[in-house]
mmCIF file of C-alpha atoms and ligand atoms in Angstrom:
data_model
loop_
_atom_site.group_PDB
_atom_site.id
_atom_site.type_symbol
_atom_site.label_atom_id
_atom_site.label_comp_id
_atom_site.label_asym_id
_atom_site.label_seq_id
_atom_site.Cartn_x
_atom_site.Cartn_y
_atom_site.Cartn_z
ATOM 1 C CA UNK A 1 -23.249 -8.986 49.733
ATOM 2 C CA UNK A 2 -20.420 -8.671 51.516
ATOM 3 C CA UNK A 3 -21.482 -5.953 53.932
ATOM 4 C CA UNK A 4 -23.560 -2.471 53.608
ATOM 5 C CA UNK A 5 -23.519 -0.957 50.095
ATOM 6 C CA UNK A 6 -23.649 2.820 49.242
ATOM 7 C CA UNK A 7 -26.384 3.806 47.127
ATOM 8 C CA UNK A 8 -23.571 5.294 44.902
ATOM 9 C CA UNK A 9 -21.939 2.288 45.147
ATOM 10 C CA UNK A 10 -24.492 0.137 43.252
ATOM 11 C CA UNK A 11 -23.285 1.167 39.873
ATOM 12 C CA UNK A 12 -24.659 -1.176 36.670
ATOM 13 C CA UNK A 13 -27.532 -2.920 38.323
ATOM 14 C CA UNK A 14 -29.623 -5.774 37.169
ATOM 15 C CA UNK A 15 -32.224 -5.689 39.325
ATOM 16 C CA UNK A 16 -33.591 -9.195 39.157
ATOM 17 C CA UNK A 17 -31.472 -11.993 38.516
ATOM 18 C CA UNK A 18 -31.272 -14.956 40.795
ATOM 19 C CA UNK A 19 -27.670 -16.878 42.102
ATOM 20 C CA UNK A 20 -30.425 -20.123 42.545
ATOM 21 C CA UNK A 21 -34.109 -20.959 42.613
ATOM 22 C CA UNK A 22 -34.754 -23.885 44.631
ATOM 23 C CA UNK A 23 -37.841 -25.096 47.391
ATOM 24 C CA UNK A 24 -35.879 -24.825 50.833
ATOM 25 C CA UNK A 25 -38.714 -27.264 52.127
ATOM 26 C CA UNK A 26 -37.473 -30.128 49.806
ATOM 27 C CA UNK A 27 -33.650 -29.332 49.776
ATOM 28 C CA UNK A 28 -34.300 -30.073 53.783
ATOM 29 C CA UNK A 29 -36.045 -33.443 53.740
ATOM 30 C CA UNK A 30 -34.392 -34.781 50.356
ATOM 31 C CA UNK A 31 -30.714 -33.031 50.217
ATOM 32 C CA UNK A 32 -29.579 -35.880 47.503
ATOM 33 C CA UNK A 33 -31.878 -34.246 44.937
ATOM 34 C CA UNK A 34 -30.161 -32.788 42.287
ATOM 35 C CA UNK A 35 -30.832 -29.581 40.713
ATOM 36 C CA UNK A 36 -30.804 -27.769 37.013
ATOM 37 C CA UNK A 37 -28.466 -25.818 35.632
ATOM 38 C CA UNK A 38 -29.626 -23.372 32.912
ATOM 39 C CA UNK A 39 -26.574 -23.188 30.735
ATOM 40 C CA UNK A 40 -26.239 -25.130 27.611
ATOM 41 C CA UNK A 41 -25.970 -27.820 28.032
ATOM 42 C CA UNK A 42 -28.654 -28.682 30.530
ATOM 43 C CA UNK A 43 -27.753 -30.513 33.077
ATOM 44 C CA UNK A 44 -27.998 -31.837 37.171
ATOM 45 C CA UNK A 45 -25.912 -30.313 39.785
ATOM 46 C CA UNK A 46 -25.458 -31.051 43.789
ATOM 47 C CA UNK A 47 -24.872 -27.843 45.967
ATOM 48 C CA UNK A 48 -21.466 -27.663 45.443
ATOM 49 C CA UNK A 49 -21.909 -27.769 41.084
ATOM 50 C CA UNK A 50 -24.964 -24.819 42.079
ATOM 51 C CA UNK A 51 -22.319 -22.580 44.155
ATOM 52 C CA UNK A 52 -19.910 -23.042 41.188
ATOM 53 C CA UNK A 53 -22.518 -22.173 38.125
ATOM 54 C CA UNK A 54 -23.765 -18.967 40.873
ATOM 55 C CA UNK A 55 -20.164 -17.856 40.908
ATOM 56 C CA UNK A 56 -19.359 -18.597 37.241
ATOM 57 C CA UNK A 57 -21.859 -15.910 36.025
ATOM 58 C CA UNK A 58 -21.526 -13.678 38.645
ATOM 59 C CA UNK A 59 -17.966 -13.549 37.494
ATOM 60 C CA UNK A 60 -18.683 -12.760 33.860
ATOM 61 C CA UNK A 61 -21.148 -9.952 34.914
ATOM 62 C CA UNK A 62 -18.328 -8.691 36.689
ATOM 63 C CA UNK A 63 -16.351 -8.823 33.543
ATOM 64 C CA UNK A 64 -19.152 -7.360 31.055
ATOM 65 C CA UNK A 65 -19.156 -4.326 33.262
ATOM 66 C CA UNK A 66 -21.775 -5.402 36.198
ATOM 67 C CA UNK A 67 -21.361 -4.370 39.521
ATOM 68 C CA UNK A 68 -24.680 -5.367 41.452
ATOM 69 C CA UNK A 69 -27.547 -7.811 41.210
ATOM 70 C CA UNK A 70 -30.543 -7.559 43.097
ATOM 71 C CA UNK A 71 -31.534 -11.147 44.102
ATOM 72 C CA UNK A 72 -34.999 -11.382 44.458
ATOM 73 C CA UNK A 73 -35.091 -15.205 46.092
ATOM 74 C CA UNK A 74 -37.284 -14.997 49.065
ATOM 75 C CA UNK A 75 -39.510 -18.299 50.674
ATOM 76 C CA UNK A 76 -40.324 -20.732 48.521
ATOM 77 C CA UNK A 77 -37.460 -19.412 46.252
ATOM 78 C CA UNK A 78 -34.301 -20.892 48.713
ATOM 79 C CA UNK A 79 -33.328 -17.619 49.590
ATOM 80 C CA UNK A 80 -29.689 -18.628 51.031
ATOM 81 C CA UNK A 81 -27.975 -15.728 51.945
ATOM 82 C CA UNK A 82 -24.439 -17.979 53.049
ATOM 83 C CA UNK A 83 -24.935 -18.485 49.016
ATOM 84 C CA UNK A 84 -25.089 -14.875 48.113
ATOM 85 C CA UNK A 85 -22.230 -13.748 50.508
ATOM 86 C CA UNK A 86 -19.564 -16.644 49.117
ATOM 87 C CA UNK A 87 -20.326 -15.888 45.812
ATOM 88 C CA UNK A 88 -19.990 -11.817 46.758
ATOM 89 C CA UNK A 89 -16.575 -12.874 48.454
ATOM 90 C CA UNK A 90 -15.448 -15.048 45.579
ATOM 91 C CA UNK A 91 -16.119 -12.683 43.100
ATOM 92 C CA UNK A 92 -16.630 -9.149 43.635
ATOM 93 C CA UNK A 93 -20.270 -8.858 42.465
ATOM 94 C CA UNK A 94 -22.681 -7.022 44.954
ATOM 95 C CA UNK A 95 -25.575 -9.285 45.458
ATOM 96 C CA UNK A 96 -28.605 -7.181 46.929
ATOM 97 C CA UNK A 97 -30.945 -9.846 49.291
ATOM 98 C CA UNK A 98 -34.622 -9.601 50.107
ATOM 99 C CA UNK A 99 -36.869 -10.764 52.317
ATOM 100 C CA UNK A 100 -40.544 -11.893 51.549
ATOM 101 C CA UNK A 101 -42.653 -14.575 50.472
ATOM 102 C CA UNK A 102 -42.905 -16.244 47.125
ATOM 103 C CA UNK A 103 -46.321 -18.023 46.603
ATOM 104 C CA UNK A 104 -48.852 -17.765 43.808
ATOM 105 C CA UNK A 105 -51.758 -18.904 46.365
ATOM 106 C CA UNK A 106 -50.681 -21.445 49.130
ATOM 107 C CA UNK A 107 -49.308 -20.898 52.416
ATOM 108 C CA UNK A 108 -48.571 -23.419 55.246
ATOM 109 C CA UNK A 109 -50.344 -23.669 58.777
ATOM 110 C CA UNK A 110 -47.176 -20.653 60.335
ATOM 111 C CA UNK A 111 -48.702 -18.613 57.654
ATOM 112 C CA UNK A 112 -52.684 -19.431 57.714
ATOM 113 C CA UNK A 113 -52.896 -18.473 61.724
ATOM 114 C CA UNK A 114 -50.729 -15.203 61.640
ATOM 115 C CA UNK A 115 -52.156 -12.215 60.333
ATOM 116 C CA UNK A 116 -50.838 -9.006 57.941
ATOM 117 C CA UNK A 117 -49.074 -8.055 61.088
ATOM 118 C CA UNK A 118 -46.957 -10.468 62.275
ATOM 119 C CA UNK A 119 -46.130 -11.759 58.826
ATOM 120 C CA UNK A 120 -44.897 -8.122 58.632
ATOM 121 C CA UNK A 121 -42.699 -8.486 61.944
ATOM 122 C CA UNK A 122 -40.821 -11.425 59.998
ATOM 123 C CA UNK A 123 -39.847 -8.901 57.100
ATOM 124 C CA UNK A 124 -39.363 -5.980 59.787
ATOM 125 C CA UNK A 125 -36.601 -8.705 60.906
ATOM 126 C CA UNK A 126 -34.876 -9.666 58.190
ATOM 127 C CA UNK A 127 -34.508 -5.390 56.809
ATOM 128 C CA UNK A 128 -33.553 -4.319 60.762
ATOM 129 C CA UNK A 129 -31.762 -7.131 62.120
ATOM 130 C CA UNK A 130 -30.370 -9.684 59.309
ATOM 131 C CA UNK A 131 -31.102 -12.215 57.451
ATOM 132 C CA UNK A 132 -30.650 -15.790 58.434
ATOM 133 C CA UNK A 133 -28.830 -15.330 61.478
ATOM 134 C CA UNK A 134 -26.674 -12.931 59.803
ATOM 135 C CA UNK A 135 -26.293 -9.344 60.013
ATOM 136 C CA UNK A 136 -26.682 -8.990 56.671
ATOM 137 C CA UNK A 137 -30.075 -7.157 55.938
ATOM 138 C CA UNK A 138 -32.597 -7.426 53.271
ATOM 139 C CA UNK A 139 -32.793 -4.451 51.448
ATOM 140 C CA UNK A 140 -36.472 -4.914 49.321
ATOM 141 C CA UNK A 141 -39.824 -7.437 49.747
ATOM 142 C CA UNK A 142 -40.856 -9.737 47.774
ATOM 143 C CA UNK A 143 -44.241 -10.604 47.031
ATOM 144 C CA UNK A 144 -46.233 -12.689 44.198
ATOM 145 C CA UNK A 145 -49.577 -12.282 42.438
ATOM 146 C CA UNK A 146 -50.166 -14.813 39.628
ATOM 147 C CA UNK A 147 -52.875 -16.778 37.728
ATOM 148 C CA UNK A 148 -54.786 -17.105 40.507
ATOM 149 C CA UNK A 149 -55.138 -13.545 40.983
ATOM 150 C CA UNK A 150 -55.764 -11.515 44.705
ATOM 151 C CA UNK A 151 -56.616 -14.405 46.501
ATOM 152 C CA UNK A 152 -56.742 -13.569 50.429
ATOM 153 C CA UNK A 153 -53.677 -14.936 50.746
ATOM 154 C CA UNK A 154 -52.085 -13.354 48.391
ATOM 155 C CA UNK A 155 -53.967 -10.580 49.294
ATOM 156 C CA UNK A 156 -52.743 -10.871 53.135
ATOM 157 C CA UNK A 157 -49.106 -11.003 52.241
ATOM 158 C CA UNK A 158 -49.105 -7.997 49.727
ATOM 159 C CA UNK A 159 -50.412 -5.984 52.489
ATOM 160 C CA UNK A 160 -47.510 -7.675 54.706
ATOM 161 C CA UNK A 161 -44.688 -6.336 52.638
ATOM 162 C CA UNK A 162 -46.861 -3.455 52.422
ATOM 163 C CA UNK A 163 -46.648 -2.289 56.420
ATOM 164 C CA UNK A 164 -43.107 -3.529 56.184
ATOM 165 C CA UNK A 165 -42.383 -0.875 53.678
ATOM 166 C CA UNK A 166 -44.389 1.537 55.813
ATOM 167 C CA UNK A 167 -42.539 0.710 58.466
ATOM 168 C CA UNK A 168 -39.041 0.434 57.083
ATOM 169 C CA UNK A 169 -39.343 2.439 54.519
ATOM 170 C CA UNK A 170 -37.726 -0.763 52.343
ATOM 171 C CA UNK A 171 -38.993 -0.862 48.835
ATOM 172 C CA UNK A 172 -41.110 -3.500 47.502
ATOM 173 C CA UNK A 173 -40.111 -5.988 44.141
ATOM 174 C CA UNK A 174 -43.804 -7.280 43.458
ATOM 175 C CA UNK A 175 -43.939 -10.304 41.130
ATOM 176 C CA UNK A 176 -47.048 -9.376 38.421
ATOM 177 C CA UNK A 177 -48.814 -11.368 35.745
ATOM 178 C CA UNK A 178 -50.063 -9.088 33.232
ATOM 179 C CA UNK A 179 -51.935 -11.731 31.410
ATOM 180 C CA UNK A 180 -54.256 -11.629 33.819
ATOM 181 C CA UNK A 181 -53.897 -8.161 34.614
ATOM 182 C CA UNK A 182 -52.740 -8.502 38.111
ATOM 183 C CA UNK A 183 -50.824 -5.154 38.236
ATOM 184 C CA UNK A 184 -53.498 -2.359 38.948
ATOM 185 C CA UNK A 185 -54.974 -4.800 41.791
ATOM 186 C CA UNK A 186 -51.678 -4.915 43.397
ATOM 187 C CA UNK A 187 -50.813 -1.454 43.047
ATOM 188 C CA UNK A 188 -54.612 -0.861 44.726
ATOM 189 C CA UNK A 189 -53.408 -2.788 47.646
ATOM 190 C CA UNK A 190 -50.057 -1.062 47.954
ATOM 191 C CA UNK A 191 -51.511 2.394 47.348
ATOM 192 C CA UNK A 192 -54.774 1.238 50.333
ATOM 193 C CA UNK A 193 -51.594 0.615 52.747
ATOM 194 C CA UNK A 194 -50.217 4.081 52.642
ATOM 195 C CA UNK A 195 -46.573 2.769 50.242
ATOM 196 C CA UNK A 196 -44.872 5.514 48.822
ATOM 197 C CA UNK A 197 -45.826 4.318 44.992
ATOM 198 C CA UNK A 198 -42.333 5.363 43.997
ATOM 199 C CA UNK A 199 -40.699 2.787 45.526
ATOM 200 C CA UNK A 200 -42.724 -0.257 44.081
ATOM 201 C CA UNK A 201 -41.052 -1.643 41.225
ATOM 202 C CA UNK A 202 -43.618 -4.382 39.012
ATOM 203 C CA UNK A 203 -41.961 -7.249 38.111
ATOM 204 C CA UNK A 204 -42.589 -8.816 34.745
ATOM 205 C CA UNK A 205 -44.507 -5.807 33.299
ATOM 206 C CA UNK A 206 -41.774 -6.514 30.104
ATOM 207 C CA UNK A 207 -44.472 -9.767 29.619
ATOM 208 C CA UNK A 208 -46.705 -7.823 27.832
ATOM 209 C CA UNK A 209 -46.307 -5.345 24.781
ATOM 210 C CA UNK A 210 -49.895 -4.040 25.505
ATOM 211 C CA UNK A 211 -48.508 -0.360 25.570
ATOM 212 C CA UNK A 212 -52.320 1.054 27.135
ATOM 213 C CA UNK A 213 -51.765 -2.099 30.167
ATOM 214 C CA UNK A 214 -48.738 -0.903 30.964
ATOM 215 C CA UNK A 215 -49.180 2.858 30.772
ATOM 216 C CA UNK A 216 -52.299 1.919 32.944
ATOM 217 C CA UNK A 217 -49.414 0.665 35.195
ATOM 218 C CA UNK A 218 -47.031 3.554 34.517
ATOM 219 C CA UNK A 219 -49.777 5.921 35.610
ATOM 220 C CA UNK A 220 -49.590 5.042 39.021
ATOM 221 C CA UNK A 221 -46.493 6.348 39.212
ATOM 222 C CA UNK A 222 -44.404 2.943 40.048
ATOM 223 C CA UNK A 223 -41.255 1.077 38.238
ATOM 224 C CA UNK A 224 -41.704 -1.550 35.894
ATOM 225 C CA UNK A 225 -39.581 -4.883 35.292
ATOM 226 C CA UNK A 226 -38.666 -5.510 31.494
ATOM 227 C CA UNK A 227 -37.115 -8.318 32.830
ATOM 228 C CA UNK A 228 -37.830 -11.663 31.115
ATOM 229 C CA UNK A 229 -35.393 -10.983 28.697
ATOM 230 C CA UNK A 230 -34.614 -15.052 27.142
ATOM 231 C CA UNK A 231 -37.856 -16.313 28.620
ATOM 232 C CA UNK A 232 -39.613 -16.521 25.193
ATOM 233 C CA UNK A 233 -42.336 -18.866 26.502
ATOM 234 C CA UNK A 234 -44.189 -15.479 28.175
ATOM 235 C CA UNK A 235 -43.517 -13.180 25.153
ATOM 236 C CA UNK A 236 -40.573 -13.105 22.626
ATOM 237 C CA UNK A 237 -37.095 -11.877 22.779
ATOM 238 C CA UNK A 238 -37.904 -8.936 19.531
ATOM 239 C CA UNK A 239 -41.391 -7.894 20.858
ATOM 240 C CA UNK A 240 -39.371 -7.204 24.253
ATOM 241 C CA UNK A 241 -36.711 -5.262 22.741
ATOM 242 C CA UNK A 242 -39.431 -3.407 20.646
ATOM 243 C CA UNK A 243 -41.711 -2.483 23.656
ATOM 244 C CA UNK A 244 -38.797 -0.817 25.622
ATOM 245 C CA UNK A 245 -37.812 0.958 22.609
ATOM 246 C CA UNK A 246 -41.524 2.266 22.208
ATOM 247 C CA UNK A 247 -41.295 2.923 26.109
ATOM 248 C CA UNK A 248 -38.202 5.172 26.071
ATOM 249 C CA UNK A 249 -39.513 6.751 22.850
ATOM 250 C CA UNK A 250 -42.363 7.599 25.271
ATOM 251 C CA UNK A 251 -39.931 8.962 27.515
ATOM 252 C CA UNK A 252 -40.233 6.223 30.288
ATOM 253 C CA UNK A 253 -36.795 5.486 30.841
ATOM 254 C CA UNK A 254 -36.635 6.634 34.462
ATOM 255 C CA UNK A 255 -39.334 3.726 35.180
ATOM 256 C CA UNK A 256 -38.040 1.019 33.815
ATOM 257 C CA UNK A 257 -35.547 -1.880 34.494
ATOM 258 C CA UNK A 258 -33.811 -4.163 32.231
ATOM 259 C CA UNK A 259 -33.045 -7.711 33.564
ATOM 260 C CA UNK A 260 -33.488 -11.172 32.873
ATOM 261 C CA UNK A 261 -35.159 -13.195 35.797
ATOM 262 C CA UNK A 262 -31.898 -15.667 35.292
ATOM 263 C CA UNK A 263 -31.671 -18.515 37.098
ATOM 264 C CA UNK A 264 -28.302 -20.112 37.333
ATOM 265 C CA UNK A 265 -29.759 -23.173 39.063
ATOM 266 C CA UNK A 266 -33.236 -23.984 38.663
ATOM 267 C CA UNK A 267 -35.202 -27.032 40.543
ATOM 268 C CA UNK A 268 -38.911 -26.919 38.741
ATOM 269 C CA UNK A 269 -38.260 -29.084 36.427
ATOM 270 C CA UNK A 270 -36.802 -32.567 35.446
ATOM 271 C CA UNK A 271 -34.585 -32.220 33.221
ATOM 272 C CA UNK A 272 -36.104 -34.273 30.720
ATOM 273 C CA UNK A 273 -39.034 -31.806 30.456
ATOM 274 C CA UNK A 274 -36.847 -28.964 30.462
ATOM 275 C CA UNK A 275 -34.976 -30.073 27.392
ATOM 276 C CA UNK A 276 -38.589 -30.470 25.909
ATOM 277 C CA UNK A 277 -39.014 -26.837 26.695
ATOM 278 C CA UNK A 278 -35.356 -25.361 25.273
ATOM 279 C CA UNK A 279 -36.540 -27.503 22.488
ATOM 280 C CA UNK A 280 -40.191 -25.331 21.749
ATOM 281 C CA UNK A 281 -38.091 -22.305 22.367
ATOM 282 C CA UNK A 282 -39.309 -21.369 25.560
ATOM 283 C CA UNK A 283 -35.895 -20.144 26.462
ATOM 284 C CA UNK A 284 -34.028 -19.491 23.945
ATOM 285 C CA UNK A 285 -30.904 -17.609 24.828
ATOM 286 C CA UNK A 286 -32.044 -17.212 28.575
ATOM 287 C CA UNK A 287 -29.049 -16.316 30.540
ATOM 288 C CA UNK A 288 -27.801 -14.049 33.180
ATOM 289 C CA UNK A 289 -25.348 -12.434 30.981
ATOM 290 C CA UNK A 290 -27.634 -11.556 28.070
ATOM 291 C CA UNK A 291 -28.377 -8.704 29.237
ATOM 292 C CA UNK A 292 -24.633 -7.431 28.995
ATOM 293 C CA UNK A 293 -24.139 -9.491 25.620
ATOM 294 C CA UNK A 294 -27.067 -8.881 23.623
ATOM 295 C CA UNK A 295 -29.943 -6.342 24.868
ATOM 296 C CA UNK A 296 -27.820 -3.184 26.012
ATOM 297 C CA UNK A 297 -25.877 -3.730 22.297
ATOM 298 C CA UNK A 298 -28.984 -3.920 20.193
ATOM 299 C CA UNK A 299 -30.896 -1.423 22.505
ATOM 300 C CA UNK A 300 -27.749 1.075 21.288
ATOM 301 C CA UNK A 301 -27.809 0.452 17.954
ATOM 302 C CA UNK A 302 -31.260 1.026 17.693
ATOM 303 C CA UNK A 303 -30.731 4.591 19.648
ATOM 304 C CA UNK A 304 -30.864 4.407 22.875
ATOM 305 C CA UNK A 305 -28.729 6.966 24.315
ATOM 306 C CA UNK A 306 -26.007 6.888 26.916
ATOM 307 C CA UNK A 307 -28.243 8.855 29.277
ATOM 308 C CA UNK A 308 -31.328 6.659 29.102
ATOM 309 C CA UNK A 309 -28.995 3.702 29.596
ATOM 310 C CA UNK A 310 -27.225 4.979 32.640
ATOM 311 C CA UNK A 311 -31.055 6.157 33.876
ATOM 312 C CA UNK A 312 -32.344 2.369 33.360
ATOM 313 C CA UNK A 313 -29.477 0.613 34.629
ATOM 314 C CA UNK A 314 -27.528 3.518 37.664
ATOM 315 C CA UNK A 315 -29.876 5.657 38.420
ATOM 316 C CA UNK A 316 -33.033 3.242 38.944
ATOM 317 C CA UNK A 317 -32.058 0.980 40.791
ATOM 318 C CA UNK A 318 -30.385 3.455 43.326
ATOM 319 C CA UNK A 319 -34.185 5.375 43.421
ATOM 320 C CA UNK A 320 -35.657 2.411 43.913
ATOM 321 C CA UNK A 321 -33.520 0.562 46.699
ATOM 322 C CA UNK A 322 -32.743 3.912 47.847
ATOM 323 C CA UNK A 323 -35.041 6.692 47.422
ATOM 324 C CA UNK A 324 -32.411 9.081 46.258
HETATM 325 ZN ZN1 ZN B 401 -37.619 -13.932 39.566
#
């Protein structure tokens, strides 16, 4: 972002869409490795091909009526917030940063002789002071539970971003796995800590159409991220569409997000096993923009109404980054 946004400036939000995903740690020690861009085709960029995919879509969500995307690229992610303000600058898209840490499991040495505490301090930084040397300032925290479950590490930076939040009152994007059911032990931890539920928003609830796991979630009173959209590989593009239709039928619009997890640039994979996986249809029609394009359109058609969609995609995010 550029500098400070309004609440009531956010407008159309999507709420988790990333400008590049990327390790930081090998970018450092091996800057000639090339990373992927997810468009079609597939293909390698350097930094300067990642900036220009970044600003590409952020452009065309400008164009399809976007105003903001909240970027949830913390550690292990290549959070670069230089990245997020040139492609703010060059195009006119608000891009919301975090702070946080992005690990199923491992952390280094820093990380294994700090505790809750000072791991909080770091995030305490980054929302009070700026990120990166910058005085731009996170405005959420990250945090990750995966296949491995609550592991104390995991464990020991949930309740980091948890005292952050108590202490900032920033909200908190945590990433969930409901395959294994990670989502009521993170909201446990959260809720232990003394976070104001409201302001936790579930990522990747939408990767699951087990209505009675995620009204088990929706219980607890936080938001939930139907935002996979394109990433077939954890559950299918229709069985999405048709568990947010069942959701908002339920009358759960004011929980729920719609979003993507885009990544314009993406540095898991070779790109020879990538193309294996476009091939199985693991992402079919994964893209920052389908959103935009595809969901909001069919979403209409099948009856959503103006109101729920200005509640998922206006009014949401601004109770969530904002409380108001
Ligand atoms: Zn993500």
């Amino acid at each position: 972002m550029t500098g400070p946004t309004e609440p009531d400036d956010l407008g159309p939000t999507l709420v988790h869409e990333h400008l590049q995903a990327r390790d930081e740690a090998v970018l450092a020690q091996w800057p000639h490795t090339l990373t992927l861009a997810e468009e079609d085709p597939l293909h390698e960029v350097d930094a300067d091909g990642a900036f220009e995919i970044a600003a590409r879509l952020a452009g065309r969500l400008t164009e399809l009526g976007v105003r903001t995307i909240c970027d949830p690229s913390a550690m292990f992610l290549g959070r670069d917030v230089h990245l997020m303000r040139r492609v703010a600058e060059q195009t006119g898209l608000q891009v919301v940063p975090c702070t946080g840490i992005y690990t199923y499991d491992h952390l280094q040495p820093f990380f294994a002789a700090r505790d809750a505490d000072e791991i909080a301090d770091l995030f305490v930084h980054d929302i009070e002071q700026g990120i990166q040397g910058t005085e731009i300032k996170a405005a959420f925290i990250k945090c990750a539970a995966d296949e491995p479950g609550i592991t104390p590490n995991i464990d020991k930076i949930h309740r980091a971003a948890a005292r952050a939040s108590v202490r900032t009152g920033a909200p908190i994007m945590a990433h969930s796995r409901p395959a294994s059911e990670t989502g009521p032990k993170q909201i446990d931890i959260f809720e232990s800590e003394g976070v104001d539920l409201k302001r936790v928003q579930l990522a990747h609830t939408g990767d699951t159409d087990d209505l009675d796991y995620i009204e088990r979630v929706l219980d607890r009173g936080v938001f939930i991220g139907m935002d996979r959209y394109g990433l077939d590989l954890y559950l299918p593009y229709d069985r999405r569409q048709k568990t947010v239709l069942a959701l908002l039928e339920r009358g759960y619009a004011e929980r729920m997000f719609l979003s993507a997890d885009h990544c314009a640039t993406l540095d898991w994979f070779p790109l020879a096993v990538a193309e294996q996986m476009y091939a199985a249809g693991a992402a079919r029609d994964w893209s920052m923009t389908l959103v935009p394009e595809k969901v909001l359109p069919e979403l209409r058609a099948a009856g959503m109404t103006p109101e729920q969609e200005e509640t998922m995609m206006v009014s949401n995010p601004k109770r969530w980054l904002a409380g108001v």
